[in-house]
PDB file of C-alpha atoms in Angstrom:
ATOM      1  CA  MET A   1       0.024  -0.034  -0.042  1.00  0.00           C
ATOM      2  CA  PRO A   2       1.394   3.487  -0.711  1.00  0.00           C
ATOM      3  CA  VAL A   3       2.227   5.677   2.080  1.00  0.00           C
ATOM      4  CA  LYS A   4       0.941   9.296   2.364  1.00  0.00           C
ATOM      5  CA  ILE A   5       3.218  11.703   4.278  1.00  0.00           C
ATOM      6  CA  ASP A   6       2.527  14.982   5.792  1.00  0.00           C
ATOM      7  CA  ILE A   7       5.456  16.871   7.434  1.00  0.00           C
ATOM      8  CA  GLU A   8       4.419  19.673   9.875  1.00  0.00           C
ATOM      9  CA  HIS A   9       6.976  22.259  11.079  1.00  0.00           C
ATOM     10  CA  LEU A  10       6.213  23.078  14.678  1.00  0.00           C
ATOM     11  CA  GLY A  11       9.155  25.440  15.591  1.00  0.00           C
ATOM     12  CA  THR A  12      12.802  25.607  16.165  1.00  0.00           C
ATOM     13  CA  LEU A  13      15.174  24.891  19.080  1.00  0.00           C
ATOM     14  CA  LYS A  14      18.782  25.613  19.736  1.00  0.00           C
ATOM     15  CA  LYS A  15      20.898  22.659  20.512  1.00  0.00           C
ATOM     16  CA  ASN A  16      22.778  23.467  23.795  1.00  0.00           C
ATOM     17  CA  ARG A  17      26.698  22.926  23.774  1.00  0.00           C
ATOM     18  CA  ASP A  18      26.438  21.397  27.334  1.00  0.00           C
ATOM     19  CA  ARG A  19      23.593  19.031  26.673  1.00  0.00           C
ATOM     20  CA  ASP A  20      24.083  17.587  23.324  1.00  0.00           C
ATOM     21  CA  GLU A  21      27.783  17.709  22.671  1.00  0.00           C
ATOM     22  CA  GLY A  22      29.047  15.370  19.979  1.00  0.00           C
ATOM     23  CA  GLY A  23      26.835  13.819  17.226  1.00  0.00           C
ATOM     24  CA  GLY A  24      23.891  15.900  18.362  1.00  0.00           C
ATOM     25  CA  ASP A  25      21.408  13.093  17.987  1.00  0.00           C
ATOM     26  CA  LEU A  26      20.573  12.753  21.733  1.00  0.00           C
ATOM     27  CA  TYR A  27      17.388  14.039  23.138  1.00  0.00           C
ATOM     28  CA  PHE A  28      18.366  16.594  25.707  1.00  0.00           C
ATOM     29  CA  SER A  29      17.433  19.707  23.853  1.00  0.00           C
ATOM     30  CA  LEU A  30      14.338  18.186  22.221  1.00  0.00           C
ATOM     31  CA  PHE A  31      13.146  17.225  25.764  1.00  0.00           C
ATOM     32  CA  ASP A  32      13.674  20.932  26.732  1.00  0.00           C
ATOM     33  CA  TYR A  33      11.637  22.164  23.890  1.00  0.00           C
ATOM     34  CA  ILE A  34       8.828  19.779  24.761  1.00  0.00           C
ATOM     35  CA  ARG A  35       8.774  20.851  28.493  1.00  0.00           C
ATOM     36  CA  GLN A  36       8.721  24.483  27.346  1.00  0.00           C
ATOM     37  CA  THR A  37       5.897  24.191  24.932  1.00  0.00           C
ATOM     38  CA  ALA A  38       3.590  21.681  26.567  1.00  0.00           C
ATOM     39  CA  SER A  39       0.342  22.849  28.149  1.00  0.00           C
ATOM     40  CA  PRO A  40       0.059  22.260  31.988  1.00  0.00           C
ATOM     41  CA  GLY A  41      -1.604  19.062  32.797  1.00  0.00           C
ATOM     42  CA  ASN A  42      -1.048  17.460  29.405  1.00  0.00           C
ATOM     43  CA  SER A  43       0.204  13.937  29.078  1.00  0.00           C
ATOM     44  CA  LEU A  44       3.372  13.358  27.024  1.00  0.00           C
ATOM     45  CA  LYS A  45       1.308  11.961  24.150  1.00  0.00           C
ATOM     46  CA  GLU A  46      -0.971  15.047  24.211  1.00  0.00           C
ATOM     47  CA  ALA A  47       2.114  17.401  24.391  1.00  0.00           C
ATOM     48  CA  ILE A  48       3.757  16.042  21.261  1.00  0.00           C
ATOM     49  CA  GLY A  49       0.684  14.818  19.355  1.00  0.00           C
ATOM     50  CA  ALA A  50       2.563  11.775  18.159  1.00  0.00           C
ATOM     51  CA  ASP A  51       3.123   8.059  18.733  1.00  0.00           C
ATOM     52  CA  PHE A  52       6.942   8.192  18.509  1.00  0.00           C
ATOM     53  CA  ILE A  53       9.788  10.389  19.465  1.00  0.00           C
ATOM     54  CA  SER A  54      12.816   9.695  17.174  1.00  0.00           C
ATOM     55  CA  THR A  55      15.723  11.473  15.502  1.00  0.00           C
ATOM     56  CA  ARG A  56      15.853  12.195  11.791  1.00  0.00           C
ATOM     57  CA  ARG A  57      18.675   9.873  11.513  1.00  0.00           C
ATOM     58  CA  ASN A  58      16.690   6.937  12.568  1.00  0.00           C
ATOM     59  CA  LEU A  59      13.976   7.637  10.037  1.00  0.00           C
ATOM     60  CA  VAL A  60      16.651   7.755   7.331  1.00  0.00           C
ATOM     61  CA  THR A  61      18.242   4.520   8.504  1.00  0.00           C
ATOM     62  CA  LEU A  62      14.946   2.662   8.698  1.00  0.00           C
ATOM     63  CA  SER A  63      13.692   3.885   5.366  1.00  0.00           C
ATOM     64  CA  ALA A  64      16.975   3.124   3.622  1.00  0.00           C
ATOM     65  CA  SER A  65      16.781  -0.395   4.997  1.00  0.00           C
ATOM     66  CA  ALA A  66      14.335  -1.192   1.938  1.00  0.00           C
ATOM     67  CA  PHE A  67      17.585  -1.522   0.041  1.00  0.00           C
ATOM     68  CA  PRO A  68      20.879  -3.491   0.890  1.00  0.00           C
ATOM     69  CA  GLY A  69      23.110  -1.372   3.118  1.00  0.00           C
ATOM     70  CA  LYS A  70      25.027  -1.211   6.404  1.00  0.00           C
ATOM     71  CA  PRO A  71      24.016  -3.269   9.435  1.00  0.00           C
ATOM     72  CA  PHE A  72      22.438  -1.343  12.237  1.00  0.00           C
ATOM     73  CA  GLN A  73      20.909  -1.709  15.620  1.00  0.00           C
ATOM     74  CA  ILE A  74      18.042   0.581  17.063  1.00  0.00           C
ATOM     75  CA  ARG A  75      16.325   0.255  20.166  1.00  0.00           C
ATOM     76  CA  ALA A  76      12.665   1.264  20.871  1.00  0.00           C
ATOM     77  CA  LEU A  77      11.328   1.877  24.412  1.00  0.00           C
ATOM     78  CA  ARG A  78       7.734   2.738  25.311  1.00  0.00           C
ATOM     79  CA  LYS A  79       7.164   5.177  28.293  1.00  0.00           C
ATOM     80  CA  ASP A  80       4.079   7.237  29.108  1.00  0.00           C
ATOM     81  CA  GLY A  81       2.241   5.851  25.858  1.00  0.00           C
ATOM     82  CA  VAL A  82       5.043   7.142  23.638  1.00  0.00           C
ATOM     83  CA  ILE A  83       7.623   5.046  21.882  1.00  0.00           C
ATOM     84  CA  PHE A  84      11.178   6.440  21.870  1.00  0.00           C
ATOM     85  CA  ILE A  85      13.633   5.356  19.182  1.00  0.00           C
ATOM     86  CA  CYS A  86      17.348   5.571  19.530  1.00  0.00           C
ATOM     87  CA  ASP A  87      20.294   3.978  17.727  1.00  0.00           C
ATOM     88  CA  ARG A  88      23.200   2.538  19.651  1.00  0.00           C
ATOM     89  CA  SER A  89      25.736   4.976  18.039  1.00  0.00           C
ATOM     90  CA  SER A  90      23.837   7.902  19.356  1.00  0.00           C
ATOM     91  CA  GLU A  91      23.750   6.450  22.923  1.00  0.00           C
ATOM     92  CA  GLN A  92      27.542   5.953  22.773  1.00  0.00           C
ATOM     93  CA  GLU A  93      28.519   9.007  20.904  1.00  0.00           C
ATOM     94  CA  THR A  94      30.362  11.768  22.703  1.00  0.00           C
ATOM     95  CA  ILE A  95      32.549  13.364  20.103  1.00  0.00           C
ATOM     96  CA  ASN A  96      32.327  14.089  16.378  1.00  0.00           C
ATOM     97  CA  ASN A  97      35.800  14.470  14.979  1.00  0.00           C
ATOM     98  CA  TYR A  98      34.823  14.915  11.319  1.00  0.00           C
ATOM     99  CA  ALA A  99      34.770  18.620  10.503  1.00  0.00           C
ATOM    100  CA  GLY A 100      34.918  18.558   6.732  1.00  0.00           C
ATOM    101  CA  GLY A 101      31.216  18.955   6.195  1.00  0.00           C
ATOM    102  CA  TYR A 102      30.977  21.662   8.757  1.00  0.00           C
ATOM    103  CA  LYS A 103      33.707  23.683   7.264  1.00  0.00           C
ATOM    104  CA  PHE A 104      31.908  23.659   3.868  1.00  0.00           C
ATOM    105  CA  GLU A 105      28.710  24.817   5.612  1.00  0.00           C
ATOM    106  CA  GLN A 106      30.712  27.577   7.239  1.00  0.00           C
ATOM    107  CA  TYR A 107      32.198  28.813   3.955  1.00  0.00           C
ATOM    108  CA  MET A 108      28.706  28.785   2.378  1.00  0.00           C
ATOM    109  CA  THR A 109      26.869  30.732   4.997  1.00  0.00           C
ATOM    110  CA  LEU A 110      27.078  34.037   6.908  1.00  0.00           C
ATOM    111  CA  ASN A 111      27.703  34.492  10.600  1.00  0.00           C
ATOM    112  CA  GLU A 112      25.116  35.874  13.037  1.00  0.00           C
ATOM    113  CA  ASN A 113      26.057  39.419  11.910  1.00  0.00           C
ATOM    114  CA  GLY A 114      25.479  38.795   8.274  1.00  0.00           C
ATOM    115  CA  HIS A 115      29.227  38.583   7.450  1.00  0.00           C
ATOM    116  CA  PRO A 116      31.253  35.795   5.914  1.00  0.00           C
ATOM    117  CA  HIS A 117      33.021  33.541   8.423  1.00  0.00           C
ATOM    118  CA  ASP A 118      36.726  33.951   9.065  1.00  0.00           C
ATOM    119  CA  ASP A 119      39.010  31.363   7.281  1.00  0.00           C
ATOM    120  CA  ASP A 120      40.600  30.414  10.472  1.00  0.00           C
ATOM    121  CA  GLU A 121      37.215  30.196  12.507  1.00  0.00           C
ATOM    122  CA  PRO A 122      37.026  26.936  14.267  1.00  0.00           C
ATOM    123  CA  VAL A 123      34.123  24.600  13.201  1.00  0.00           C
ATOM    124  CA  SER A 124      31.731  22.593  15.475  1.00  0.00           C
ATOM    125  CA  ASN A 125      28.179  21.265  15.559  1.00  0.00           C
ATOM    126  CA  ALA A 126      28.077  21.884  19.386  1.00  0.00           C
ATOM    127  CA  GLU A 127      25.689  24.724  18.928  1.00  0.00           C
ATOM    128  CA  CYS A 128      23.106  24.765  16.071  1.00  0.00           C
ATOM    129  CA  VAL A 129      19.458  25.430  15.305  1.00  0.00           C
ATOM    130  CA  LYS A 130      17.065  22.563  14.703  1.00  0.00           C
ATOM    131  CA  SER A 131      13.642  22.371  13.153  1.00  0.00           C
ATOM    132  CA  VAL A 132      10.999  20.604  15.246  1.00  0.00           C
ATOM    133  CA  LEU A 133       8.809  18.490  13.034  1.00  0.00           C
ATOM    134  CA  ARG A 134       5.926  16.067  13.332  1.00  0.00           C
ATOM    135  CA  THR A 135       5.407  13.810  10.391  1.00  0.00           C
ATOM    136  CA  THR A 136       2.255  11.708   9.891  1.00  0.00           C
ATOM    137  CA  PHE A 137       2.558   8.461   7.882  1.00  0.00           C
ATOM    138  CA  GLU A 138      -0.799   7.085   6.597  1.00  0.00           C
ATOM    139  CA  SER A 139      -1.292   3.833   4.809  1.00  0.00           C
ATOM    140  CA  GLY A 140      -4.144   1.288   4.453  1.00  0.00           C
ATOM    141  CA  GLY A 141      -6.223   3.318   6.829  1.00  0.00           C
ATOM    142  CA  LYS A 142      -3.683   3.273   9.551  1.00  0.00           C
ATOM    143  CA  GLU A 143      -1.915   6.350  10.805  1.00  0.00           C
ATOM    144  CA  MET A 144       1.389   6.918  12.724  1.00  0.00           C
ATOM    145  CA  LYS A 145       2.892  10.239  13.812  1.00  0.00           C
ATOM    146  CA  VAL A 146       6.685  10.748  14.517  1.00  0.00           C
ATOM    147  CA  PHE A 147       7.924  13.694  16.570  1.00  0.00           C
ATOM    148  CA  TYR A 148      11.598  14.732  15.921  1.00  0.00           C
ATOM    149  CA  ALA A 149      14.098  17.523  15.323  1.00  0.00           C
ATOM    150  CA  ALA A 150      16.279  18.121  12.248  1.00  0.00           C
ATOM    151  CA  GLU A 151      19.509  20.235  12.171  1.00  0.00           C
ATOM    152  CA  LEU A 152      19.238  23.265   9.922  1.00  0.00           C
ATOM    153  CA  ASP A 153      22.184  23.883   7.708  1.00  0.00           C
ATOM    154  CA  ALA A 154      20.827  27.274   6.301  1.00  0.00           C
ATOM    155  CA  VAL A 155      17.782  29.205   5.198  1.00  0.00           C
ATOM    156  CA  ASP A 156      17.877  31.218   2.037  1.00  0.00           C
ATOM    157  CA  ARG A 157      16.489  34.635   1.271  1.00  0.00           C
ATOM    158  CA  GLU A 158      13.145  33.079   0.179  1.00  0.00           C
ATOM    159  CA  GLU A 159      12.854  31.169   3.669  1.00  0.00           C
ATOM    160  CA  ASN A 160      13.597  27.824   1.882  1.00  0.00           C
ATOM    161  CA  LEU A 161      15.557  25.281   3.936  1.00  0.00           C
ATOM    162  CA  VAL A 162      18.935  24.407   2.512  1.00  0.00           C
ATOM    163  CA  GLU A 163      21.103  21.375   2.926  1.00  0.00           C
ATOM    164  CA  PHE A 164      24.886  21.390   2.232  1.00  0.00           C
ATOM    165  CA  LYS A 165      26.844  18.342   1.105  1.00  0.00           C
ATOM    166  CA  SER A 166      30.364  17.910   0.018  1.00  0.00           C
ATOM    167  CA  THR A 167      31.835  14.895  -1.810  1.00  0.00           C
ATOM    168  CA  ASN A 168      34.759  13.852  -3.915  1.00  0.00           C
ATOM    169  CA  LEU A 169      32.476  11.487  -5.801  1.00  0.00           C
ATOM    170  CA  GLY A 170      31.563  12.187  -9.489  1.00  0.00           C
ATOM    171  CA  HIS A 171      27.927  12.757 -10.220  1.00  0.00           C
ATOM    172  CA  GLN A 172      27.205   9.194 -11.274  1.00  0.00           C
ATOM    173  CA  ASN A 173      28.884   7.722  -8.195  1.00  0.00           C
ATOM    174  CA  TRP A 174      27.011  10.165  -6.060  1.00  0.00           C
ATOM    175  CA  LEU A 175      23.850   8.973  -7.466  1.00  0.00           C
ATOM    176  CA  GLU A 176      24.724   5.304  -6.943  1.00  0.00           C
ATOM    177  CA  ARG A 177      26.201   5.645  -3.469  1.00  0.00           C
ATOM    178  CA  LEU A 178      24.919   8.758  -1.731  1.00  0.00           C
ATOM    179  CA  SER A 179      21.724  10.096  -3.243  1.00  0.00           C
ATOM    180  CA  ARG A 180      19.366   7.961  -1.409  1.00  0.00           C
ATOM    181  CA  ASN A 181      20.528   8.849   2.085  1.00  0.00           C
ATOM    182  CA  HIS A 182      20.930  12.561   1.017  1.00  0.00           C
ATOM    183  CA  TYR A 183      17.436  12.611  -0.358  1.00  0.00           C
ATOM    184  CA  LEU A 184      15.959  10.992   2.741  1.00  0.00           C
ATOM    185  CA  GLN A 185      17.849  13.224   5.102  1.00  0.00           C
ATOM    186  CA  SER A 186      16.681  16.344   3.145  1.00  0.00           C
ATOM    187  CA  TYR A 187      13.062  15.029   2.712  1.00  0.00           C
ATOM    188  CA  PHE A 188      12.556  14.342   6.395  1.00  0.00           C
ATOM    189  CA  GLY A 189      14.064  17.759   7.219  1.00  0.00           C
ATOM    190  CA  ASN A 190      11.572  19.534   4.849  1.00  0.00           C
ATOM    191  CA  VAL A 191      14.456  20.889   2.818  1.00  0.00           C
ATOM    192  CA  SER A 192      13.812  22.298  -0.460  1.00  0.00           C
ATOM    193  CA  TYR A 193      17.274  21.848  -2.210  1.00  0.00           C
ATOM    194  CA  ILE A 194      20.819  20.705  -1.711  1.00  0.00           C
ATOM    195  CA  ILE A 195      23.936  22.640  -2.492  1.00  0.00           C
ATOM    196  CA  LYS A 196      26.459  20.030  -3.405  1.00  0.00           C
ATOM    197  CA  GLY A 197      30.150  20.965  -3.338  1.00  0.00           C
ATOM    198  CA  SER A 198      32.436  18.709  -5.587  1.00  0.00           C
ATOM    199  CA  THR A 199      35.914  18.446  -3.950  1.00  0.00           C
ATOM    200  CA  THR A 200      39.336  17.089  -4.855  1.00  0.00           C
ATOM    201  CA  ARG A 201      40.847  14.433  -2.559  1.00  0.00           C
ATOM    202  CA  GLU A 202      42.458  17.359  -0.708  1.00  0.00           C
ATOM    203  CA  LYS A 203      39.028  18.758   0.256  1.00  0.00           C
ATOM    204  CA  ILE A 204      39.163  21.670  -2.131  1.00  0.00           C
ATOM    205  CA  VAL A 205      35.869  22.619  -3.619  1.00  0.00           C
ATOM    206  CA  PHE A 206      35.892  23.132  -7.294  1.00  0.00           C
ATOM    207  CA  GLN A 207      32.297  22.996  -8.292  1.00  0.00           C
ATOM    208  CA  LEU A 208      28.866  23.877  -6.614  1.00  0.00           C
ATOM    209  CA  ASP A 209      25.624  22.397  -7.914  1.00  0.00           C
ATOM    210  CA  LYS A 210      22.125  23.177  -6.777  1.00  0.00           C
ATOM    211  CA  ILE A 211      19.912  20.005  -6.683  1.00  0.00           C
ATOM    212  CA  LEU A 212      16.180  20.295  -5.950  1.00  0.00           C
ATOM    213  CA  VAL A 213      15.228  17.502  -3.580  1.00  0.00           C
ATOM    214  CA  ASP A 214      12.145  16.497  -5.293  1.00  0.00           C
ATOM    215  CA  GLU A 215      14.094  16.036  -8.522  1.00  0.00           C
ATOM    216  CA  ILE A 216      16.592  13.502  -7.107  1.00  0.00           C
ATOM    217  CA  PRO A 217      14.203  10.424  -7.500  1.00  0.00           C
ATOM    218  CA  LYS A 218      13.753  11.373 -11.246  1.00  0.00           C
ATOM    219  CA  MET A 219      17.538  11.051 -11.751  1.00  0.00           C
ATOM    220  CA  GLU A 220      19.362   7.811 -12.744  1.00  0.00           C
ATOM    221  CA  VAL A 221      19.123   6.415  -9.279  1.00  0.00           C
ATOM    222  CA  ASN A 222      19.016   2.675  -8.129  1.00  0.00           C
ATOM    223  CA  TRP A 223      16.187   3.154  -5.556  1.00  0.00           C
ATOM    224  CA  ASP A 224      12.768   4.762  -5.364  1.00  0.00           C
ATOM    225  CA  PRO A 225      11.332   6.722  -2.403  1.00  0.00           C
ATOM    226  CA  GLU A 226       7.994   4.992  -2.166  1.00  0.00           C
ATOM    227  CA  THR A 227       9.788   1.612  -1.407  1.00  0.00           C
ATOM    228  CA  CYS A 228      11.654   3.372   1.344  1.00  0.00           C
ATOM    229  CA  PHE A 229       8.577   4.929   2.879  1.00  0.00           C
ATOM    230  CA  VAL A 230       6.668   1.610   2.785  1.00  0.00           C
ATOM    231  CA  LYS A 231       9.570  -0.075   4.644  1.00  0.00           C
ATOM    232  CA  LEU A 232       9.628   2.636   7.112  1.00  0.00           C
ATOM    233  CA  PHE A 233       5.900   2.365   7.791  1.00  0.00           C
ATOM    234  CA  GLU A 234       6.120  -1.434   8.184  1.00  0.00           C
ATOM    235  CA  ILE A 235       8.771  -1.086  10.723  1.00  0.00           C
ATOM    236  CA  LEU A 236       6.985   1.542  12.780  1.00  0.00           C
ATOM    237  CA  GLU A 237       3.827  -0.500  12.607  1.00  0.00           C
ATOM    238  CA  GLU A 238       5.665  -3.725  13.871  1.00  0.00           C
ATOM    239  CA  VAL A 239       7.282  -1.788  16.615  1.00  0.00           C
ATOM    240  CA  LYS A 240       3.969  -0.229  17.717  1.00  0.00           C
ATOM    241  CA  THR A 241       2.317  -3.728  17.715  1.00  0.00           C
ATOM    242  CA  ARG A 242       5.031  -5.272  19.792  1.00  0.00           C
ATOM    243  CA  LEU A 243       5.188  -2.410  22.417  1.00  0.00           C
ATOM    244  CA  GLU A 244       1.592  -2.445  23.610  1.00  0.00           C
ATOM    245  CA  ASN A 245       2.406  -1.513  27.153  1.00  0.00           C
ATOM    246  CA  ASP A 246       4.761   0.940  28.942  1.00  0.00           C
ATOM    247  CA  ASP A 247       8.212  -0.331  30.011  1.00  0.00           C
ATOM    248  CA  GLU A 248       8.463  -2.619  27.045  1.00  0.00           C
ATOM    249  CA  ALA A 249      11.350  -2.440  24.668  1.00  0.00           C
ATOM    250  CA  VAL A 250      12.531  -4.091  21.361  1.00  0.00           C
ATOM    251  CA  ILE A 251      15.707  -4.129  19.329  1.00  0.00           C
ATOM    252  CA  ILE A 252      15.437  -3.501  15.585  1.00  0.00           C
ATOM    253  CA  ARG A 253      18.419  -5.054  13.999  1.00  0.00           C
ATOM    254  CA  SER A 254      19.536  -5.315  10.436  1.00  0.00           C
ATOM    255  CA  ASP A 255      22.356  -7.423   8.870  1.00  0.00           C
ATOM    256  CA  GLY A 256      22.352  -5.198   5.892  1.00  0.00           C
ATOM    257  CA  VAL A 257      19.719  -7.038   4.114  1.00  0.00           C
ATOM    258  CA  ASN A 258      17.047  -8.259   6.422  1.00  0.00           C
ATOM    259  CA  ILE A 259      15.269  -6.789   9.552  1.00  0.00           C
ATOM    260  CA  TYR A 260      14.925  -8.719  12.743  1.00  0.00           C
ATOM    261  CA  TYR A 261      13.197  -7.822  16.009  1.00  0.00           C
ATOM    262  CA  GLU A 262      14.427  -8.968  19.472  1.00  0.00           C
ATOM    263  CA  GLU A 263      12.979  -8.496  22.809  1.00  0.00           C
ATOM    264  CA  GLU A 264      15.019  -6.099  25.006  1.00  0.00           C
ATOM    265  CA  ASP A 265      15.051  -5.465  28.728  1.00  0.00           C
ATOM    266  CA  ALA A 266      13.648  -1.729  29.272  1.00  0.00           C
ATOM    267  CA  ASN A 267      16.274  -1.309  32.014  1.00  0.00           C
ATOM    268  CA  ASN A 268      18.934  -1.398  29.350  1.00  0.00           C
ATOM    269  CA  CYS A 269      17.558   1.640  27.612  1.00  0.00           C
ATOM    270  CA  ASN A 270      18.928   4.657  29.239  1.00  0.00           C
ATOM    271  CA  PHE A 271      18.198   7.241  26.560  1.00  0.00           C
ATOM    272  CA  VAL A 272      14.930   8.624  28.192  1.00  0.00           C
ATOM    273  CA  ASP A 273      15.547  10.950  31.168  1.00  0.00           C
ATOM    274  CA  PRO A 274      13.158  10.167  34.059  1.00  0.00           C
ATOM    275  CA  GLU A 275      13.250  13.823  35.179  1.00  0.00           C
ATOM    276  CA  PHE A 276      11.742  14.594  31.795  1.00  0.00           C
ATOM    277  CA  LEU A 277       8.942  12.189  32.193  1.00  0.00           C
ATOM    278  CA  ARG A 278       7.986  13.572  35.581  1.00  0.00           C
ATOM    279  CA  ASN A 279       6.775  16.752  33.817  1.00  0.00           C
ATOM    280  CA  PHE A 280       3.734  14.747  32.494  1.00  0.00           C
ATOM    281  CA  TYR A 281       1.013  12.780  34.198  1.00  0.00           C
TER     282      TYR A 281
END
């Protein structure tokens, strides 16, 4: 069955350096946003209006699993009627040492004062702005809503969201190896277009291309978005079916081809702050 998708932009949050250091896919800043925007007396599910709390990265990973790729392990935990999804790398991640992509973003954007960044200015994703999104997936008369945040690379003069990507792959290799994940990341971030910087092996940018996100599936790619969205819906539906009660957990595991589900001890899932849950009845 085809999947109908509706992406709703709810607001923005600033990721805090002292809360989300590293990969930036932990939930601390998102929890702060929910606390600040929730109406008094609401349940958590009422506060977010969704069945799941996730990261954009998880949505990309699960969608992309419709086609052969890298193995992964993602855990899902139900608390207060909401299912939290977190991948193992986010739980363990403390430092992000790769700065190449952030340097490209820095060169392509202006600072807070509207001026170009200095060449020797250090790069970091420790502080950034994220969109807060709620996406509804509907198929076969069933509906699931996911609440998540997506880092903003830039906003252009027409208020379009922009994603920056740099690669030393030629265009055809980019289509074969990276286009699927770049498309899914941009799609779930409600991004209009990608600025792709082609680089030498020495990370020198020699060409810029503007790629409309909606046009990527029409190119010579070896995947299609509908297959990805159907796979994501199937996984979310299976997880929701398995986690009927609070304090139940499951591991979603892929060997690179097939998806497996394994029971998990909820006590092993430490990615939901108990202090956050105490804000809701």
